[in-house]
Amino acid sequence: MSDIKSVAIAGAFGTFGSHVLKALVDAKFKVKILTRSAKSADTYAGVEQIEVDYASIESLSAALKGIDAVVSTVAAAAIGTQGPLIDAAAIAGVKRFIPSEYGAVTTNPKVQTFPLYDNIFKMRNLLQEKADAGQTTWTVLALGAFLEFLFEGPASIVNFKECKALLLDEGDNRFSANSLAASAEAIAGILKNPIATKNRVVHISQAILTQNQILKLAQKLRPEDQWEIEKVASSAMREEALAGFRAGDFSLPVIVKLILGTGIAGETYGGAYAETDNDLLGIKQFSGDDLTQSVAEKLA
């Protein structure tokens, strides 16, 4: 496979997409941003923005002419709408497609019938069909959890501000985690190594963590805090989320319960990666000091 030099990004102005954009620019790729509204935001010098209709294969395939790779970083709600983009990439002769997936257990067959996950499997199956037909290739990046999201926001596993922790099971379930920046660098690493990453899932893991590990570190750094700790079975959280979906509730709290109830369910779905592609993709593991600094910053 020839070198990949030009890359189009879908979702470049999102939280993860902005990190991917920077990583690709830093890695000297020629980058084109696919956007619903041309010039929707300022970006790096030399980066082209092109307005597309994400529902139109014709619009997308025209925008992808001469592009070697597509990286999709669209939001979770849009994962199931990547079909036209995948079709257009195949028509345009794009060599590599990286779908928006970026999860912990998204490749485990046990979750493929769950809401949210079902769309991920549909997109990956579509990509495999294109690969079988010799129209394109694909790579899925499995990265566990974004470290920043674990420490802050609706999916945080320890609430540093309020000194509250809701521990799944007993708090010792292991899961892999990576920073947004490192995950974006892994995207660039995939495109620098197209043969070694062709038509497969690659795994990265800067750290394998547990909730108790993070909680104990916070308690050590600030022993004067009084923590409120609750425990819930990951299976119960999962079932509560699925019941919500069955009732038509697709709100963020329900989505978060499903993500946590699967991604941080220990060996049930395999959220901790014993074997990784860190070396291939240039990802360095966290040291104890790195993790301590990350927690200390949240306690400041």
PDB file of C-alpha atoms in Angstrom:
ATOM      1  CA  MET A   1       0.000   0.000   0.000  1.00  0.00           C
ATOM      2  CA  SER A   2       1.372   3.389  -0.969  1.00  0.00           C
ATOM      3  CA  ASP A   3       1.938   6.106   1.585  1.00  0.00           C
ATOM      4  CA  ILE A   4      -0.983   8.066   2.993  1.00  0.00           C
ATOM      5  CA  LYS A   5      -0.409  11.787   2.571  1.00  0.00           C
ATOM      6  CA  SER A   6      -3.826  13.464   2.427  1.00  0.00           C
ATOM      7  CA  VAL A   7      -6.528  13.069   5.077  1.00  0.00           C
ATOM      8  CA  ALA A   8     -10.117  14.288   5.344  1.00  0.00           C
ATOM      9  CA  ILE A   9     -11.673  14.685   8.793  1.00  0.00           C
ATOM     10  CA  ALA A  10     -15.380  14.535   9.592  1.00  0.00           C
ATOM     11  CA  GLY A  11     -16.205  16.166  12.930  1.00  0.00           C
ATOM     12  CA  ALA A  12     -12.949  18.126  13.172  1.00  0.00           C
ATOM     13  CA  PHE A  13     -14.398  20.806  15.446  1.00  0.00           C
ATOM     14  CA  GLY A  14     -15.632  18.424  18.141  1.00  0.00           C
ATOM     15  CA  THR A  15     -13.846  17.642  21.390  1.00  0.00           C
ATOM     16  CA  PHE A  16     -11.830  14.716  20.049  1.00  0.00           C
ATOM     17  CA  GLY A  17     -11.842  15.943  16.461  1.00  0.00           C
ATOM     18  CA  SER A  18      -9.939  19.099  17.384  1.00  0.00           C
ATOM     19  CA  HIS A  19      -7.164  16.981  18.915  1.00  0.00           C
ATOM     20  CA  VAL A  20      -7.066  14.744  15.832  1.00  0.00           C
ATOM     21  CA  LEU A  21      -6.832  17.793  13.591  1.00  0.00           C
ATOM     22  CA  LYS A  22      -3.829  19.077  15.535  1.00  0.00           C
ATOM     23  CA  ALA A  23      -2.126  15.677  15.555  1.00  0.00           C
ATOM     24  CA  LEU A  24      -2.498  15.277  11.789  1.00  0.00           C
ATOM     25  CA  VAL A  25      -1.243  18.789  11.101  1.00  0.00           C
ATOM     26  CA  ASP A  26       1.718  18.235  13.427  1.00  0.00           C
ATOM     27  CA  ALA A  27       2.445  14.958  11.607  1.00  0.00           C
ATOM     28  CA  LYS A  28       2.621  16.894   8.303  1.00  0.00           C
ATOM     29  CA  PHE A  29      -0.403  15.337   6.623  1.00  0.00           C
ATOM     30  CA  LYS A  30      -2.305  17.407   4.088  1.00  0.00           C
ATOM     31  CA  VAL A  31      -5.634  17.894   5.833  1.00  0.00           C
ATOM     32  CA  LYS A  32      -9.101  18.695   4.526  1.00  0.00           C
ATOM     33  CA  ILE A  33     -12.002  19.358   6.897  1.00  0.00           C
ATOM     34  CA  LEU A  34     -15.458  18.197   5.883  1.00  0.00           C
ATOM     35  CA  THR A  35     -18.022  20.580   7.329  1.00  0.00           C
ATOM     36  CA  ARG A  36     -21.718  21.304   7.004  1.00  0.00           C
ATOM     37  CA  SER A  37     -20.902  25.006   6.848  1.00  0.00           C
ATOM     38  CA  ALA A  38     -17.750  26.146   5.035  1.00  0.00           C
ATOM     39  CA  LYS A  39     -15.452  28.360   7.103  1.00  0.00           C
ATOM     40  CA  SER A  40     -17.378  27.380  10.222  1.00  0.00           C
ATOM     41  CA  ALA A  41     -14.337  28.041  12.400  1.00  0.00           C
ATOM     42  CA  ASP A  42     -10.752  29.215  12.263  1.00  0.00           C
ATOM     43  CA  THR A  43      -8.198  26.487  11.775  1.00  0.00           C
ATOM     44  CA  TYR A  44      -4.558  25.856  10.920  1.00  0.00           C
ATOM     45  CA  ALA A  45      -2.822  27.464   7.958  1.00  0.00           C
ATOM     46  CA  GLY A  46      -2.961  25.261   4.887  1.00  0.00           C
ATOM     47  CA  VAL A  47      -5.967  23.245   6.117  1.00  0.00           C
ATOM     48  CA  GLU A  48      -8.826  23.334   3.628  1.00  0.00           C
ATOM     49  CA  GLN A  49     -12.452  23.406   4.690  1.00  0.00           C
ATOM     50  CA  ILE A  50     -15.056  22.114   2.278  1.00  0.00           C
ATOM     51  CA  GLU A  51     -18.820  22.240   2.728  1.00  0.00           C
ATOM     52  CA  VAL A  52     -20.571  18.897   2.251  1.00  0.00           C
ATOM     53  CA  ASP A  53     -23.992  17.337   2.579  1.00  0.00           C
ATOM     54  CA  TYR A  54     -23.382  14.348   4.857  1.00  0.00           C
ATOM     55  CA  ALA A  55     -26.522  12.659   3.519  1.00  0.00           C
ATOM     56  CA  SER A  56     -25.366  12.927  -0.103  1.00  0.00           C
ATOM     57  CA  ILE A  57     -22.940  10.338  -1.475  1.00  0.00           C
ATOM     58  CA  GLU A  58     -22.435  12.559  -4.532  1.00  0.00           C
ATOM     59  CA  SER A  59     -21.468  15.581  -2.420  1.00  0.00           C
ATOM     60  CA  LEU A  60     -19.146  13.537  -0.232  1.00  0.00           C
ATOM     61  CA  SER A  61     -17.453  11.583  -3.032  1.00  0.00           C
ATOM     62  CA  ALA A  62     -16.704  14.834  -4.872  1.00  0.00           C
ATOM     63  CA  ALA A  63     -15.110  16.260  -1.717  1.00  0.00           C
ATOM     64  CA  LEU A  64     -13.030  13.105  -1.228  1.00  0.00           C
ATOM     65  CA  LYS A  65     -11.438  13.040  -4.681  1.00  0.00           C
ATOM     66  CA  GLY A  66      -7.670  12.695  -4.301  1.00  0.00           C
ATOM     67  CA  ILE A  67      -7.941  11.959  -0.561  1.00  0.00           C
ATOM     68  CA  ASP A  68      -5.942   9.012   0.785  1.00  0.00           C
ATOM     69  CA  ALA A  69      -7.677   8.555   4.155  1.00  0.00           C
ATOM     70  CA  VAL A  70     -10.817   9.572   6.000  1.00  0.00           C
ATOM     71  CA  VAL A  71     -10.941   9.956   9.768  1.00  0.00           C
ATOM     72  CA  SER A  72     -14.420  10.226  11.247  1.00  0.00           C
ATOM     73  CA  THR A  73     -14.756  11.782  14.692  1.00  0.00           C
ATOM     74  CA  VAL A  74     -18.478  12.474  14.564  1.00  0.00           C
ATOM     75  CA  ALA A  75     -20.385  12.499  17.836  1.00  0.00           C
ATOM     76  CA  ALA A  76     -21.959   9.356  19.286  1.00  0.00           C
ATOM     77  CA  ALA A  77     -25.418  10.380  18.118  1.00  0.00           C
ATOM     78  CA  ALA A  78     -24.172  10.500  14.507  1.00  0.00           C
ATOM     79  CA  ILE A  79     -22.274   7.190  14.438  1.00  0.00           C
ATOM     80  CA  GLY A  80     -25.118   5.449  12.626  1.00  0.00           C
ATOM     81  CA  THR A  81     -25.135   8.109   9.886  1.00  0.00           C
ATOM     82  CA  GLN A  82     -21.625   7.354   8.605  1.00  0.00           C
ATOM     83  CA  GLY A  83     -22.944   5.065   5.863  1.00  0.00           C
ATOM     84  CA  PRO A  84     -22.974   7.665   3.059  1.00  0.00           C
ATOM     85  CA  LEU A  85     -19.469   8.790   4.058  1.00  0.00           C
ATOM     86  CA  ILE A  86     -18.205   5.206   3.879  1.00  0.00           C
ATOM     87  CA  ASP A  87     -19.921   4.668   0.512  1.00  0.00           C
ATOM     88  CA  ALA A  88     -18.455   7.912  -0.807  1.00  0.00           C
ATOM     89  CA  ALA A  89     -14.966   6.995   0.383  1.00  0.00           C
ATOM     90  CA  ALA A  90     -15.165   3.712  -1.522  1.00  0.00           C
ATOM     91  CA  ILE A  91     -16.350   5.481  -4.685  1.00  0.00           C
ATOM     92  CA  ALA A  92     -13.597   8.112  -4.414  1.00  0.00           C
ATOM     93  CA  GLY A  93     -10.873   5.502  -3.998  1.00  0.00           C
ATOM     94  CA  VAL A  94      -9.967   6.421  -0.426  1.00  0.00           C
ATOM     95  CA  LYS A  95      -7.324   3.987   0.814  1.00  0.00           C
ATOM     96  CA  ARG A  96      -8.108   3.967   4.550  1.00  0.00           C
ATOM     97  CA  PHE A  97     -11.196   4.759   6.625  1.00  0.00           C
ATOM     98  CA  ILE A  98     -11.072   5.177  10.405  1.00  0.00           C
ATOM     99  CA  PRO A  99     -14.657   5.219  11.732  1.00  0.00           C
ATOM    100  CA  SER A 100     -15.862   7.101  14.759  1.00  0.00           C
ATOM    101  CA  GLU A 101     -15.842   4.431  17.432  1.00  0.00           C
ATOM    102  CA  TYR A 102     -13.058   5.079  19.953  1.00  0.00           C
ATOM    103  CA  GLY A 103     -14.481   3.012  22.773  1.00  0.00           C
ATOM    104  CA  ALA A 104     -13.555   0.439  25.362  1.00  0.00           C
ATOM    105  CA  VAL A 105     -15.595  -2.648  24.489  1.00  0.00           C
ATOM    106  CA  THR A 106     -17.119  -1.706  21.132  1.00  0.00           C
ATOM    107  CA  THR A 107     -15.603  -4.741  19.395  1.00  0.00           C
ATOM    108  CA  ASN A 108     -16.990  -7.302  21.842  1.00  0.00           C
ATOM    109  CA  PRO A 109     -19.817  -9.303  20.180  1.00  0.00           C
ATOM    110  CA  LYS A 110     -21.664  -9.393  23.508  1.00  0.00           C
ATOM    111  CA  VAL A 111     -22.646  -5.714  23.113  1.00  0.00           C
ATOM    112  CA  GLN A 112     -23.604  -5.679  19.435  1.00  0.00           C
ATOM    113  CA  THR A 113     -27.366  -5.773  20.098  1.00  0.00           C
ATOM    114  CA  PHE A 114     -27.261  -2.943  22.663  1.00  0.00           C
ATOM    115  CA  PRO A 115     -28.424   0.530  21.625  1.00  0.00           C
ATOM    116  CA  LEU A 116     -25.507   2.740  20.506  1.00  0.00           C
ATOM    117  CA  TYR A 117     -23.290  -0.293  19.995  1.00  0.00           C
ATOM    118  CA  ASP A 118     -25.550  -1.720  17.286  1.00  0.00           C
ATOM    119  CA  ASN A 119     -24.767   1.225  14.999  1.00  0.00           C
ATOM    120  CA  ILE A 120     -21.047   0.771  15.593  1.00  0.00           C
ATOM    121  CA  PHE A 121     -21.271  -2.839  14.429  1.00  0.00           C
ATOM    122  CA  LYS A 122     -23.333  -1.833  11.373  1.00  0.00           C
ATOM    123  CA  MET A 123     -20.680   0.675  10.299  1.00  0.00           C
ATOM    124  CA  ARG A 124     -17.839  -1.786  10.853  1.00  0.00           C
ATOM    125  CA  ASN A 125     -19.681  -4.458   8.867  1.00  0.00           C
ATOM    126  CA  LEU A 126     -20.187  -1.984   6.034  1.00  0.00           C
ATOM    127  CA  LEU A 127     -16.490  -1.182   6.042  1.00  0.00           C
ATOM    128  CA  GLN A 128     -15.625  -4.874   5.914  1.00  0.00           C
ATOM    129  CA  GLU A 129     -17.902  -5.273   2.887  1.00  0.00           C
ATOM    130  CA  LYS A 130     -15.988  -2.486   1.130  1.00  0.00           C
ATOM    131  CA  ALA A 131     -12.672  -4.064   2.109  1.00  0.00           C
ATOM    132  CA  ASP A 132     -13.799  -7.490   0.834  1.00  0.00           C
ATOM    133  CA  ALA A 133     -14.672  -5.831  -2.474  1.00  0.00           C
ATOM    134  CA  GLY A 134     -11.228  -4.221  -2.642  1.00  0.00           C
ATOM    135  CA  GLN A 135     -12.711  -0.712  -2.499  1.00  0.00           C
ATOM    136  CA  THR A 136     -11.019   0.563   0.652  1.00  0.00           C
ATOM    137  CA  THR A 137      -9.408  -0.573   3.932  1.00  0.00           C
ATOM    138  CA  TRP A 138     -10.224   0.257   7.515  1.00  0.00           C
ATOM    139  CA  THR A 139      -8.760   0.539  11.000  1.00  0.00           C
ATOM    140  CA  VAL A 140     -10.644   0.756  14.295  1.00  0.00           C
ATOM    141  CA  LEU A 141      -8.915   2.427  17.243  1.00  0.00           C
ATOM    142  CA  ALA A 142      -9.862   0.850  20.588  1.00  0.00           C
ATOM    143  CA  LEU A 143      -8.682   3.161  23.330  1.00  0.00           C
ATOM    144  CA  GLY A 144     -10.628   2.286  26.433  1.00  0.00           C
ATOM    145  CA  ALA A 145     -11.781   5.530  27.996  1.00  0.00           C
ATOM    146  CA  PHE A 146     -10.695   9.114  27.495  1.00  0.00           C
ATOM    147  CA  LEU A 147      -8.883  10.082  30.683  1.00  0.00           C
ATOM    148  CA  GLU A 148     -10.329  13.602  30.655  1.00  0.00           C
ATOM    149  CA  PHE A 149     -13.889  12.253  30.504  1.00  0.00           C
ATOM    150  CA  LEU A 150     -13.232   9.880  33.396  1.00  0.00           C
ATOM    151  CA  PHE A 151     -12.150  12.743  35.620  1.00  0.00           C
ATOM    152  CA  GLU A 152     -14.724  15.352  34.683  1.00  0.00           C
ATOM    153  CA  GLY A 153     -18.142  15.553  33.041  1.00  0.00           C
ATOM    154  CA  PRO A 154     -21.241  13.334  32.942  1.00  0.00           C
ATOM    155  CA  ALA A 155     -19.227  10.111  32.548  1.00  0.00           C
ATOM    156  CA  SER A 156     -16.768  10.837  35.357  1.00  0.00           C
ATOM    157  CA  ILE A 157     -16.105   7.840  37.585  1.00  0.00           C
ATOM    158  CA  VAL A 158     -14.981   9.897  40.593  1.00  0.00           C
ATOM    159  CA  ASN A 159     -16.502  13.289  41.435  1.00  0.00           C
ATOM    160  CA  PHE A 160     -13.527  15.293  42.694  1.00  0.00           C
ATOM    161  CA  LYS A 161     -15.460  18.533  43.225  1.00  0.00           C
ATOM    162  CA  GLU A 162     -18.123  17.021  45.473  1.00  0.00           C
ATOM    163  CA  CYS A 163     -15.947  14.228  46.889  1.00  0.00           C
ATOM    164  CA  LYS A 164     -18.375  11.559  45.785  1.00  0.00           C
ATOM    165  CA  ALA A 165     -17.676   8.188  44.205  1.00  0.00           C
ATOM    166  CA  LEU A 166     -20.132   5.705  42.742  1.00  0.00           C
ATOM    167  CA  LEU A 167     -18.145   2.475  42.562  1.00  0.00           C
ATOM    168  CA  LEU A 168     -19.185  -0.180  40.074  1.00  0.00           C
ATOM    169  CA  ASP A 169     -19.217  -3.552  41.768  1.00  0.00           C
ATOM    170  CA  GLU A 170     -16.456  -3.161  44.409  1.00  0.00           C
ATOM    171  CA  GLY A 171     -14.455  -0.532  42.528  1.00  0.00           C
ATOM    172  CA  ASP A 172     -11.715  -2.909  41.401  1.00  0.00           C
ATOM    173  CA  ASN A 173     -12.802  -3.474  37.809  1.00  0.00           C
ATOM    174  CA  ARG A 174      -9.837  -2.787  35.494  1.00  0.00           C
ATOM    175  CA  PHE A 175     -10.101  -0.629  32.373  1.00  0.00           C
ATOM    176  CA  SER A 176      -7.713   0.996  29.911  1.00  0.00           C
ATOM    177  CA  ALA A 177      -7.525   4.763  29.555  1.00  0.00           C
ATOM    178  CA  ASN A 178      -5.801   7.305  27.318  1.00  0.00           C
ATOM    179  CA  SER A 179      -5.648  11.068  27.065  1.00  0.00           C
ATOM    180  CA  LEU A 180      -7.352  12.852  24.187  1.00  0.00           C
ATOM    181  CA  ALA A 181      -3.986  14.045  22.882  1.00  0.00           C
ATOM    182  CA  ALA A 182      -2.383  10.591  22.939  1.00  0.00           C
ATOM    183  CA  SER A 183      -5.433   9.064  21.261  1.00  0.00           C
ATOM    184  CA  ALA A 184      -5.195  11.642  18.491  1.00  0.00           C
ATOM    185  CA  GLU A 185      -1.502  10.875  18.065  1.00  0.00           C
ATOM    186  CA  ALA A 186      -2.465   7.211  17.686  1.00  0.00           C
ATOM    187  CA  ILE A 187      -4.661   8.204  14.727  1.00  0.00           C
ATOM    188  CA  ALA A 188      -1.631   9.764  13.071  1.00  0.00           C
ATOM    189  CA  GLY A 189       0.341   6.627  13.955  1.00  0.00           C
ATOM    190  CA  ILE A 190      -2.206   4.433  12.184  1.00  0.00           C
ATOM    191  CA  LEU A 191      -1.901   6.473   9.008  1.00  0.00           C
ATOM    192  CA  LYS A 192       1.902   6.371   9.183  1.00  0.00           C
ATOM    193  CA  ASN A 193       1.730   2.566   9.372  1.00  0.00           C
ATOM    194  CA  PRO A 194      -0.961   1.635   6.836  1.00  0.00           C
ATOM    195  CA  ILE A 195       0.235  -1.906   6.183  1.00  0.00           C
ATOM    196  CA  ALA A 196       0.601  -2.926   9.842  1.00  0.00           C
ATOM    197  CA  THR A 197      -2.822  -1.469  10.710  1.00  0.00           C
ATOM    198  CA  LYS A 198      -4.774  -2.653   7.654  1.00  0.00           C
ATOM    199  CA  ASN A 199      -8.276  -4.059   8.254  1.00  0.00           C
ATOM    200  CA  ARG A 200      -7.909  -4.638  11.966  1.00  0.00           C
ATOM    201  CA  VAL A 201      -8.580  -3.260  15.416  1.00  0.00           C
ATOM    202  CA  VAL A 202      -5.606  -1.613  17.107  1.00  0.00           C
ATOM    203  CA  HIS A 203      -5.454  -1.088  20.878  1.00  0.00           C
ATOM    204  CA  ILE A 204      -3.755   1.606  22.927  1.00  0.00           C
ATOM    205  CA  SER A 205      -3.508   1.907  26.690  1.00  0.00           C
ATOM    206  CA  GLN A 206      -1.551   4.566  28.541  1.00  0.00           C
ATOM    207  CA  ALA A 207      -2.755   3.106  31.814  1.00  0.00           C
ATOM    208  CA  ILE A 208      -4.921   0.331  33.208  1.00  0.00           C
ATOM    209  CA  LEU A 209      -6.851   1.810  36.106  1.00  0.00           C
ATOM    210  CA  THR A 210      -9.496   0.988  38.695  1.00  0.00           C
ATOM    211  CA  GLN A 211     -11.888   3.326  40.452  1.00  0.00           C
ATOM    212  CA  ASN A 212     -10.387   2.392  43.821  1.00  0.00           C
ATOM    213  CA  GLN A 213      -6.911   3.241  42.566  1.00  0.00           C
ATOM    214  CA  ILE A 214      -8.022   6.734  41.596  1.00  0.00           C
ATOM    215  CA  LEU A 215     -10.060   7.210  44.767  1.00  0.00           C
ATOM    216  CA  LYS A 216      -7.195   6.144  47.031  1.00  0.00           C
ATOM    217  CA  LEU A 217      -4.833   8.482  45.226  1.00  0.00           C
ATOM    218  CA  ALA A 218      -7.230  11.388  45.756  1.00  0.00           C
ATOM    219  CA  GLN A 219      -7.556  10.499  49.439  1.00  0.00           C
ATOM    220  CA  LYS A 220      -3.781  10.379  49.792  1.00  0.00           C
ATOM    221  CA  LEU A 221      -3.291  13.740  48.080  1.00  0.00           C
ATOM    222  CA  ARG A 222      -5.981  15.454  50.179  1.00  0.00           C
ATOM    223  CA  PRO A 223      -6.617  13.384  53.315  1.00  0.00           C
ATOM    224  CA  GLU A 224      -8.797  16.054  54.913  1.00  0.00           C
ATOM    225  CA  ASP A 225     -11.628  15.418  52.436  1.00  0.00           C
ATOM    226  CA  GLN A 226     -14.591  13.337  53.548  1.00  0.00           C
ATOM    227  CA  TRP A 227     -15.710  11.121  50.672  1.00  0.00           C
ATOM    228  CA  GLU A 228     -19.255   9.900  50.105  1.00  0.00           C
ATOM    229  CA  ILE A 229     -18.999   6.430  48.575  1.00  0.00           C
ATOM    230  CA  GLU A 230     -21.770   4.325  47.046  1.00  0.00           C
ATOM    231  CA  LYS A 231     -21.601   0.998  45.255  1.00  0.00           C
ATOM    232  CA  VAL A 232     -23.724  -0.376  42.446  1.00  0.00           C
ATOM    233  CA  ALA A 233     -23.538  -3.611  40.462  1.00  0.00           C
ATOM    234  CA  SER A 234     -22.411  -2.964  36.892  1.00  0.00           C
ATOM    235  CA  SER A 235     -25.093  -5.427  35.755  1.00  0.00           C
ATOM    236  CA  ALA A 236     -27.765  -3.353  37.530  1.00  0.00           C
ATOM    237  CA  MET A 237     -26.528  -0.142  35.928  1.00  0.00           C
ATOM    238  CA  ARG A 238     -26.534  -1.825  32.539  1.00  0.00           C
ATOM    239  CA  GLU A 239     -30.075  -3.142  32.950  1.00  0.00           C
ATOM    240  CA  GLU A 240     -31.301   0.248  34.136  1.00  0.00           C
ATOM    241  CA  ALA A 241     -29.878   1.841  30.984  1.00  0.00           C
ATOM    242  CA  LEU A 242     -31.396  -0.815  28.714  1.00  0.00           C
ATOM    243  CA  ALA A 243     -34.771  -0.397  30.418  1.00  0.00           C
ATOM    244  CA  GLY A 244     -34.532   3.334  29.765  1.00  0.00           C
ATOM    245  CA  PHE A 245     -33.830   2.748  26.081  1.00  0.00           C
ATOM    246  CA  ARG A 246     -36.758   0.336  25.826  1.00  0.00           C
ATOM    247  CA  ALA A 247     -38.966   3.061  27.283  1.00  0.00           C
ATOM    248  CA  GLY A 248     -37.758   5.500  24.648  1.00  0.00           C
ATOM    249  CA  ASP A 249     -35.378   7.430  26.896  1.00  0.00           C
ATOM    250  CA  PHE A 250     -32.182   8.211  24.980  1.00  0.00           C
ATOM    251  CA  SER A 251     -31.086  11.029  27.275  1.00  0.00           C
ATOM    252  CA  LEU A 252     -27.447  11.576  28.209  1.00  0.00           C
ATOM    253  CA  PRO A 253     -27.761  10.091  31.739  1.00  0.00           C
ATOM    254  CA  VAL A 254     -29.124   6.848  30.266  1.00  0.00           C
ATOM    255  CA  ILE A 255     -26.386   6.735  27.627  1.00  0.00           C
ATOM    256  CA  VAL A 256     -23.734   7.282  30.301  1.00  0.00           C
ATOM    257  CA  LYS A 257     -25.121   4.412  32.388  1.00  0.00           C
ATOM    258  CA  LEU A 258     -24.782   2.048  29.432  1.00  0.00           C
ATOM    259  CA  ILE A 259     -21.243   3.215  28.661  1.00  0.00           C
ATOM    260  CA  LEU A 260     -20.117   2.825  32.279  1.00  0.00           C
ATOM    261  CA  GLY A 261     -22.054  -0.401  32.789  1.00  0.00           C
ATOM    262  CA  THR A 262     -20.218  -1.991  29.867  1.00  0.00           C
ATOM    263  CA  GLY A 263     -16.861  -0.202  29.645  1.00  0.00           C
ATOM    264  CA  ILE A 264     -16.132  -0.438  33.368  1.00  0.00           C
ATOM    265  CA  ALA A 265     -17.597  -3.867  33.965  1.00  0.00           C
ATOM    266  CA  GLY A 266     -14.270  -5.600  34.387  1.00  0.00           C
ATOM    267  CA  GLU A 267     -13.799  -8.897  32.591  1.00  0.00           C
ATOM    268  CA  THR A 268     -17.451  -9.057  31.529  1.00  0.00           C
ATOM    269  CA  TYR A 269     -16.671  -7.207  28.306  1.00  0.00           C
ATOM    270  CA  GLY A 270     -12.902  -6.821  28.483  1.00  0.00           C
ATOM    271  CA  GLY A 271     -12.227  -3.114  28.955  1.00  0.00           C
ATOM    272  CA  ALA A 272      -8.575  -3.580  30.012  1.00  0.00           C
ATOM    273  CA  TYR A 273      -6.090  -4.313  27.226  1.00  0.00           C
ATOM    274  CA  ALA A 274      -3.305  -6.703  28.181  1.00  0.00           C
ATOM    275  CA  GLU A 275      -1.854  -6.517  24.667  1.00  0.00           C
ATOM    276  CA  THR A 276      -1.570  -3.195  22.864  1.00  0.00           C
ATOM    277  CA  ASP A 277      -0.188  -1.497  19.773  1.00  0.00           C
ATOM    278  CA  ASN A 278       1.418   1.258  21.858  1.00  0.00           C
ATOM    279  CA  ASP A 279       4.889   0.742  20.402  1.00  0.00           C
ATOM    280  CA  LEU A 280       3.677   0.673  16.802  1.00  0.00           C
ATOM    281  CA  LEU A 281       1.681   3.869  17.244  1.00  0.00           C
ATOM    282  CA  GLY A 282       4.167   5.719  19.444  1.00  0.00           C
ATOM    283  CA  ILE A 283       2.084   5.762  22.631  1.00  0.00           C
ATOM    284  CA  LYS A 284       3.936   6.002  25.949  1.00  0.00           C
ATOM    285  CA  GLN A 285       2.459   4.453  29.072  1.00  0.00           C
ATOM    286  CA  PHE A 286       1.716   6.593  32.101  1.00  0.00           C
ATOM    287  CA  SER A 287       4.095   6.519  35.005  1.00  0.00           C
ATOM    288  CA  GLY A 288       2.846   6.695  38.578  1.00  0.00           C
ATOM    289  CA  ASP A 289       3.859  10.353  38.655  1.00  0.00           C
ATOM    290  CA  ASP A 290       1.811  11.095  35.533  1.00  0.00           C
ATOM    291  CA  LEU A 291      -1.332   9.693  37.103  1.00  0.00           C
ATOM    292  CA  THR A 292      -0.681  11.475  40.396  1.00  0.00           C
ATOM    293  CA  GLN A 293      -0.291  14.769  38.553  1.00  0.00           C
ATOM    294  CA  SER A 294      -3.536  14.219  36.635  1.00  0.00           C
ATOM    295  CA  VAL A 295      -5.490  13.601  39.839  1.00  0.00           C
ATOM    296  CA  ALA A 296      -3.757  16.476  41.660  1.00  0.00           C
ATOM    297  CA  GLU A 297      -4.826  18.863  38.901  1.00  0.00           C
ATOM    298  CA  LYS A 298      -8.460  17.882  39.410  1.00  0.00           C
ATOM    299  CA  LEU A 299      -8.177  18.386  43.164  1.00  0.00           C
ATOM    300  CA  ALA A 300      -6.589  21.840  42.820  1.00  0.00           C
TER     301      ALA A 300
END
